[in-house]
Coordinates of C-alpha atoms in Angstrom, one line a residue:
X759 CA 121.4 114.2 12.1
X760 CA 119.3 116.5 10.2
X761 CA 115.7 115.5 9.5
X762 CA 114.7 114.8 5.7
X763 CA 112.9 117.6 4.0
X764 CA 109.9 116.9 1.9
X765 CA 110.1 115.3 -1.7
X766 CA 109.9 117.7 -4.1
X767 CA 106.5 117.4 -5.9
X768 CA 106.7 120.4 -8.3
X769 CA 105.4 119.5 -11.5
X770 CA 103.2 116.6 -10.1
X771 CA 99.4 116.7 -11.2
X772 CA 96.8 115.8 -8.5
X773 CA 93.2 115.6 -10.2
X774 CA 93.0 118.7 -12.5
X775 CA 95.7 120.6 -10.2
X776 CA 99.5 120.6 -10.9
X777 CA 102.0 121.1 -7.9
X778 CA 104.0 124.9 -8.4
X779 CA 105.4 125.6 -5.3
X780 CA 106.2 124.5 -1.7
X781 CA 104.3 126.9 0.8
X782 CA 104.5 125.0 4.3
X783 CA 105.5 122.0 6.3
X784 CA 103.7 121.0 9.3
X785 CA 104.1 118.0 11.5
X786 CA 103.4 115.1 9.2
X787 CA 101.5 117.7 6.5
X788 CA 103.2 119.7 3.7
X789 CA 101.0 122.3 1.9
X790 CA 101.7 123.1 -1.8
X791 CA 100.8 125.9 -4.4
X792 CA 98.3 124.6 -6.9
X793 CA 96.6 125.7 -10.3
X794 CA 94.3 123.6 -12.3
X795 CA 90.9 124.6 -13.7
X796 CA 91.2 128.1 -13.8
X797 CA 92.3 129.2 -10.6
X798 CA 95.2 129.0 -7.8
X799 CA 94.8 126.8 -5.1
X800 CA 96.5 125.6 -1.6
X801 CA 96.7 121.7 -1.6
X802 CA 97.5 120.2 2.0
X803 CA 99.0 116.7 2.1
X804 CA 98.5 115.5 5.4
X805 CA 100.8 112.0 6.2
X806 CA 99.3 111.5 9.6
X807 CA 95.3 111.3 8.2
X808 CA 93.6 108.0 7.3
X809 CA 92.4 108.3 3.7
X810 CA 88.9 106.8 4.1
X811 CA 88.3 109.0 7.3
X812 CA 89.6 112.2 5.6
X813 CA 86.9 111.5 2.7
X814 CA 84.3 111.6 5.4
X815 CA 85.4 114.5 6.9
X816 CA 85.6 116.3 3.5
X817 CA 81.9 115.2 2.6
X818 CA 81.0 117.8 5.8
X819 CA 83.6 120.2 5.6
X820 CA 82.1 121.1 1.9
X821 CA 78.8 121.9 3.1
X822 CA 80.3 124.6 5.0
X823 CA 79.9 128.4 4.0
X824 CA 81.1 131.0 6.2
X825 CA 82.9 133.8 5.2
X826 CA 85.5 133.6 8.2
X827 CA 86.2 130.0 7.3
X828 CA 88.6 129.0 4.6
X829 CA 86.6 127.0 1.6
X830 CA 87.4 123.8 1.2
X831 CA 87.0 122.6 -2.7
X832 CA 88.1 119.0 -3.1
X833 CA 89.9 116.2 -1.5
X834 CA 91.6 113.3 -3.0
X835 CA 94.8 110.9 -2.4
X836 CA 98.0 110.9 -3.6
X837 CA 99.9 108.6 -5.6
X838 CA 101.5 107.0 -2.4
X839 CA 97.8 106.7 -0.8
X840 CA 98.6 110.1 1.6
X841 CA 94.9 112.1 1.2
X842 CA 94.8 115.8 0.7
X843 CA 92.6 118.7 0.9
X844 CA 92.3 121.6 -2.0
X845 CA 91.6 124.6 -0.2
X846 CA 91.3 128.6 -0.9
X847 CA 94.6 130.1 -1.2
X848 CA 94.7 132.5 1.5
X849 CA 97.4 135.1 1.6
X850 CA 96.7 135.8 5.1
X851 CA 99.7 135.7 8.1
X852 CA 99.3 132.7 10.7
X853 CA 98.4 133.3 13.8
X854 CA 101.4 131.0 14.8
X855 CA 104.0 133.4 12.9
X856 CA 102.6 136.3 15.3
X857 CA 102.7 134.1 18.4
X858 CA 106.5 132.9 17.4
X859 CA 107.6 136.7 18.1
X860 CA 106.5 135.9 22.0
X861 CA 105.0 139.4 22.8
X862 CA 101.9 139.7 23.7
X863 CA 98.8 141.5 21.7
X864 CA 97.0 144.3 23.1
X865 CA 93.6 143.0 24.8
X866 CA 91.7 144.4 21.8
X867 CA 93.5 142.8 19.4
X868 CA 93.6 139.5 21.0
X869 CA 90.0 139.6 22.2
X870 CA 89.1 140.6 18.6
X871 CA 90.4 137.6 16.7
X872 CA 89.3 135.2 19.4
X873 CA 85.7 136.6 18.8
X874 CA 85.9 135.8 14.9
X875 CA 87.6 132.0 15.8
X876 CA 84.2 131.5 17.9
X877 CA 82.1 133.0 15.3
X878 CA 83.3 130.3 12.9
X879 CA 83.7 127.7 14.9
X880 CA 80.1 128.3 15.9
X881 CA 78.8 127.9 12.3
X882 CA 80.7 124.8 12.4
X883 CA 79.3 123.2 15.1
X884 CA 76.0 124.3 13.8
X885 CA 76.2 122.6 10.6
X886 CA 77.9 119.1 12.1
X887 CA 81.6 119.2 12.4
X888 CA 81.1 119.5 16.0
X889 CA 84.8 119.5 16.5
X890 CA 88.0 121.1 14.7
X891 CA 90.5 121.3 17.2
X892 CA 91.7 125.0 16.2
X893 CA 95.5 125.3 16.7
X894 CA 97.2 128.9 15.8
X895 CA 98.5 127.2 12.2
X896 CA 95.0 127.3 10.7
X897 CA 93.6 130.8 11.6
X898 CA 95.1 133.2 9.6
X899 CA 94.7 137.1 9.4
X900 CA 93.9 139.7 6.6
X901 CA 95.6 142.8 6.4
X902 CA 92.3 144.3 9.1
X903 CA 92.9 141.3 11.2
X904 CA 90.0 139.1 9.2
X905 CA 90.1 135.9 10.4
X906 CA 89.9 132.9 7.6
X907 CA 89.8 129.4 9.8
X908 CA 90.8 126.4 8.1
X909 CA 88.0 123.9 9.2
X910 CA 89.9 120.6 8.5
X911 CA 91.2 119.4 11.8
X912 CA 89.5 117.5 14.2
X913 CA 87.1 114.4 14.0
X914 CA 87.7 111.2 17.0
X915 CA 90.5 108.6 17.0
X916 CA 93.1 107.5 19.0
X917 CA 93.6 109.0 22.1
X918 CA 96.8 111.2 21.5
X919 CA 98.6 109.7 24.5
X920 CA 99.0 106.6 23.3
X921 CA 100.3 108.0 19.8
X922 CA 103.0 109.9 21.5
X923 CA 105.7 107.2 21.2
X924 CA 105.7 107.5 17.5
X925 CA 105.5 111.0 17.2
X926 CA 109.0 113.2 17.2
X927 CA 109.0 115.2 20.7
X928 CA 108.9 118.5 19.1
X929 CA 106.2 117.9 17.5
X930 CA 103.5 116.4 20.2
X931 CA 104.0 119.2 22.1
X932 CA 103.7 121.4 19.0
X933 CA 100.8 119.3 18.8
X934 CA 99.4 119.2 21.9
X935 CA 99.9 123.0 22.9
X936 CA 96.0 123.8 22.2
X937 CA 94.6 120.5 22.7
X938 CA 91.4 119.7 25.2
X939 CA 92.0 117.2 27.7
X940 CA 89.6 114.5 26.7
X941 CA 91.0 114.7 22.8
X942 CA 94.3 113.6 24.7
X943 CA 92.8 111.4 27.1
X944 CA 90.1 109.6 25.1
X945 CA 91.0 110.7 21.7
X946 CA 86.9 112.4 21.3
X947 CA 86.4 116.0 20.9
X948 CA 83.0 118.4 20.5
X949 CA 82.1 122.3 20.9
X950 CA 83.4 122.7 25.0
X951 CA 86.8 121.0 23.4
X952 CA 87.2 123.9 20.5
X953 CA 86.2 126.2 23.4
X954 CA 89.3 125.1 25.1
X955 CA 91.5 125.6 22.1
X956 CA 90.1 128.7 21.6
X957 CA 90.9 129.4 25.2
X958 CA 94.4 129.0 25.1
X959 CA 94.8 131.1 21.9
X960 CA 93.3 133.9 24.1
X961 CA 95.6 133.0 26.8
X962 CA 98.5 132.7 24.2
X963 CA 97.6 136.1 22.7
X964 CA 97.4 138.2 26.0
X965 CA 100.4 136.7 27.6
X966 CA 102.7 136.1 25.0
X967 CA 103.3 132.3 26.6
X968 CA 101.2 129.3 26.1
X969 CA 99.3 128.2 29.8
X970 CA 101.0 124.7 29.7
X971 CA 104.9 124.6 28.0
X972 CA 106.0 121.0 28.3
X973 CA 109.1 120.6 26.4
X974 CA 107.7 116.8 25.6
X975 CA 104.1 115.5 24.6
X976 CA 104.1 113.5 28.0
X977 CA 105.1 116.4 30.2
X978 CA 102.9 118.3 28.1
X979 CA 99.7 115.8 28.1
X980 CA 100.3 115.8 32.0
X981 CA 99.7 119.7 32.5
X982 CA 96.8 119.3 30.6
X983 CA 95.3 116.8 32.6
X984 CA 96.4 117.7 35.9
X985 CA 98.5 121.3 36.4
X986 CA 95.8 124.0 37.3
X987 CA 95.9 127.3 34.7
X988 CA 98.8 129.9 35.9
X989 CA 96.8 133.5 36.1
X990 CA 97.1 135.4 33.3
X991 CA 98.7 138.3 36.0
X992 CA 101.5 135.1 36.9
X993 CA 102.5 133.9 33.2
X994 CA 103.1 137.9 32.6
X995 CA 102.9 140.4 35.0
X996 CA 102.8 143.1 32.6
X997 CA 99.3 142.1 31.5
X998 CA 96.4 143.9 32.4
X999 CA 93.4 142.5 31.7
X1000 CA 89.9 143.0 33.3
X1001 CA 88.8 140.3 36.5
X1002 CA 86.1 139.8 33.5
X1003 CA 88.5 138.9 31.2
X1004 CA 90.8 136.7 33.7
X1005 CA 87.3 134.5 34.8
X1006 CA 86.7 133.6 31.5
X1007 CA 89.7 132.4 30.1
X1008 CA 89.8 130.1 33.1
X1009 CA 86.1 128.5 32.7
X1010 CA 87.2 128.1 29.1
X1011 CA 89.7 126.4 30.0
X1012 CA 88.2 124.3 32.7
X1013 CA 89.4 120.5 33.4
X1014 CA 86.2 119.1 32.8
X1015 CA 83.7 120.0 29.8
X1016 CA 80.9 120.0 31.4
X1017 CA 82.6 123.4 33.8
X1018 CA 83.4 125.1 30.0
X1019 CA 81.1 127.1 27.8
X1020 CA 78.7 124.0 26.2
X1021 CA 79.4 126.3 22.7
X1022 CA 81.2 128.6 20.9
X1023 CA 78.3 131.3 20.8
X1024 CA 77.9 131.3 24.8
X1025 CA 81.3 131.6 24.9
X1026 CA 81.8 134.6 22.2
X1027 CA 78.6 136.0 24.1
X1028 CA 80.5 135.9 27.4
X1029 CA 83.6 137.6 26.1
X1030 CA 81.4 140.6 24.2
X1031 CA 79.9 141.3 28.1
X1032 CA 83.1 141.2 29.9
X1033 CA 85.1 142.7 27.6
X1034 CA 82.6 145.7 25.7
X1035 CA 84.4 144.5 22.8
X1036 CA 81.6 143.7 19.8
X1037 CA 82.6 141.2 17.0
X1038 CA 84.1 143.0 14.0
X1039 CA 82.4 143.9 11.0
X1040 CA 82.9 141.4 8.0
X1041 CA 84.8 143.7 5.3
X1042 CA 82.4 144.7 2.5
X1043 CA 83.5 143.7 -0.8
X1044 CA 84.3 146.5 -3.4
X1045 CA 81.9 147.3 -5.8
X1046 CA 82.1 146.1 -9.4
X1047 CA 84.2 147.6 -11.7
X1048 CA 82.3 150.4 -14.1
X1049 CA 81.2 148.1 -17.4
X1050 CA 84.2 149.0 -19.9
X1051 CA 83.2 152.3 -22.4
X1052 CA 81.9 150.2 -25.0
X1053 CA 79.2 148.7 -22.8
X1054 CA 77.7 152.2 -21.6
X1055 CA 77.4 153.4 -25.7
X1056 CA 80.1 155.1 -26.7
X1057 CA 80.4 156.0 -31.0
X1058 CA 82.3 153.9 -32.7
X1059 CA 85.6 154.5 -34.0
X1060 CA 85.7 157.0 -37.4
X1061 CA 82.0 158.5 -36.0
X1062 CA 81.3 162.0 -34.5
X1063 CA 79.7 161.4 -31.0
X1064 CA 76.4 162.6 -30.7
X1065 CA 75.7 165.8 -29.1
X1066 CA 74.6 165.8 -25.6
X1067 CA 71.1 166.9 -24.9
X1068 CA 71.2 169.9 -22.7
X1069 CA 69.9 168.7 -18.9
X1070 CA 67.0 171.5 -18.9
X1071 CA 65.3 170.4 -22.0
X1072 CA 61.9 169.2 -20.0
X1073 CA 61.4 173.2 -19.5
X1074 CA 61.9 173.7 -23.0
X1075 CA 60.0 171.5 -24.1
X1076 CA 57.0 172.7 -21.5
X1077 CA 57.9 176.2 -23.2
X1078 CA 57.1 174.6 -26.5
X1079 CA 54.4 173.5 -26.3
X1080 CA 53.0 176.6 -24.2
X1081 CA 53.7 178.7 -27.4
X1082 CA 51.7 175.8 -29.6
X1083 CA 48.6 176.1 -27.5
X1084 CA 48.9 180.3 -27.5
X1085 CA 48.9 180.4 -31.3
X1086 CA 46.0 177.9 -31.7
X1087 CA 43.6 180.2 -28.6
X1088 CA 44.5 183.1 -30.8
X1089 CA 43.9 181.8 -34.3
X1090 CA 40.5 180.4 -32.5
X1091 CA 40.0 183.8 -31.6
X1092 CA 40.5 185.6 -34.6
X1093 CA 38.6 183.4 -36.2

C-alpha cells in the first residue's frame, strides 16, 4: 500500500506568504516555495513539532546572525494548528543528496564542510540554542562548498526511544542516523551532543557509510548506545585518512559526553591541528553595481556633452599664470 503524499497547498496564504510550489518532504515535515512581501521564501511545515514549543524555539533562533546559518524570518501555525518556519530560500545541494550517491568525499572536502558545520554550530551555542541536532538534510552547499545550516532542529523532549512505536521504521532510523545517545536515551541534548552529529557527518563523508546502519530505529537506537565505532580503515578500506584524523572522529563520537569535545570550537580547533586543513574563507560579496549613467552626469537627451577638460590642465594653468607675473616684473621694470 502506498503511503499518502502531502495535500496540495498551492495557492494557500500563510501570514503575508502564499504557497507556489512543493520543494521537499521530510519525515513528518514538507517544505514549500513561498512569496509574500517582496521576496521568495522556503516555508517548512513540520507535523511532528508542538506549536507552543516551536514558538519558543523561534524567539531564539531569530536572534541568530551567522552568515553560514540559514536566516530564519518568521514562524506561525497553520490552519490545522501544524507550526512552520519561514526561512531563506537557499538554492544550495543537501548534504543528504551527496551522501545518497554512497561514495566517499576526498578528506579535504569532507574535513572542509565539517569545519563550517562547527563554525556555525559554535555561534549557536554561543548565543543559546545550545543544541540543533544537525542531520545531513539541513546543511546545504553553495556552488564553492559554502555551508548554509538550517538552525531549527533540536531543543529537549521525549526521549526518542519511547517515540519509536509511532514512528514508521524508515523513518526512525532516517531519524536516528546522526543522533547523540542521550537525545535517544533521555530525550536532552547540548554542544558535546551536536559534536556527535557532527561526528558522524565526518564519518559519513569519508567512508561513504554511516558508523551505525540499523535497518530499524530499535536496532538503530541500540548501536548507538552500545555497539563500539567500526574504524574508519574497517567501514572502507579504501580510506586513508591520518591516525590524527581517525582519533578524532572517535572522541567525537564518544559514548559518554563528558569523553567528547565539551564544544564545537574545541572540536573545529582539534580538526584544523590534525588535519593542516584551515576553515574556508567566507565568499566576499560582489561589489555594487556602477550607479546607472544618469547618476554619474551624463547630458541630457537633445544636448551636446560637454567637452572634456584635458588631464594636464594644472601645468597649464601653472604656465599661465607664470606668463601673468613675467608681464607685470617687466611693465614694473620699464616703468
Amino acid at each position: 500500500m502506498e503511503r499518502e503524499g502531502p495535500a496540495d497547498l498551492s495557492g494557500t496564504r500563510l501570514g503575508v506568504y502564499t504557497l507556489q510550489e512543493l520543494l521537499g518532504v521530510g519525515e513528518g515535515t514538507v517544505v514549500w516555495l513561498a512569496e509574500g512581501g517582496g521576496r521568495q521564501v522556503a516555508i517548512r511545515i513540520d507535523a511532528r513539532e508542538d506549536a507552543a514549543d516551536a514558538e519558543q524555539r523561534f524567539a531564539r533562533i531569530r536572534q541568530l546572525d551567522h552568515p553560514r546559518l540559514m536566516k530564519v524570518y518568521g514562524a506561525g501555525r497553520t490552519p490545522d494548528g501544524a507550526p512552520y518556519f519561514v526561512c531563506e530560500l537557499n538554492e544550495g545541494q543537501p548534504l543528504s543528496e551527496v551522501l545518497n550517491e554512497g561514495a566517499p568525499l576526498p578528506v579535504e572536502r569532507a574535513v572542509a564542510i565539517t569545519l563550517q558545520v562547527l563554525d556555525a554550530l559554535d555561534h549557536a551555542h554561543r548565543s543559546g540554542l545550545l543544541s540543533l541536532a544537525p542531520e545531513p538534510s539541513g546543511v546545504f552547499l553553495g556552488w564553492d562548498d559554502g555551508v548554509k545550516l538550517r538552525p531549527i532542529h533540536g531543543g529537549d523532549g521525549e526521549p526518542i526511544a519511547a517515540q519509536l512505536a509511532s514512528i514508521q521504521p524508515h523513518l526512525a532510523a532516517k531519524r536516528l542516523r546522526y543522533m547523540a545517545p542521550e537525545r535517544i536515551a533521555a530525550g536532552r541534548g547540548g554542544p558535546p551532543s551536536d559534536v556527535y552529529a557532527a561526528g558522524v557527518m565526518l564519518y559519513h563523508m569519508l567512508t561513504g557509510r554511516a558508523p551505525f546502519e540499523g535497518h530499524s530505529g530499535e536496532a538503530l537506537s541500540r548501536e548507538h548506545l552500545l555497539s563500539s565505532v567500526p574504524s574508519l580503515n574497517f567501514a572502507n578500506p579504501g580510506v586513508q585518512v591520518s591516525g590524527g584524523v581517525a582519533a578524532l572522529v572517535d572522541r567525537a563520537l564518544a559514548k559518554r559526553p563528558e569523553s567528547r569535545f565539551q564544544s564545537a570550537a574545541a572540536m573545529q580547533r582539534a580538526l584544523m591541528s590534525v588535519s593542516g586543513i584551515r576553515l574556508p574563507e567566507l565568499a566576499v560579496p560582489a561589489p555594487p553595481a556602477p550607479p546607472p549613467p544618469e547618476s554619474l552626469g551624463a547630458a541630457p537627451p537633445g544636448r551636446p556633452p560637454l567637452p572634456t577638460p584635458p588631464r594636464n590642465w594644472p601645468w597649464l594653468l601653472l604656465a599661465g599664470l607664470g606668463l601673468v607675473l613675467f608681464a607685470w616684473v617687466v611693465a614694473r621694470v620699464a616703468g
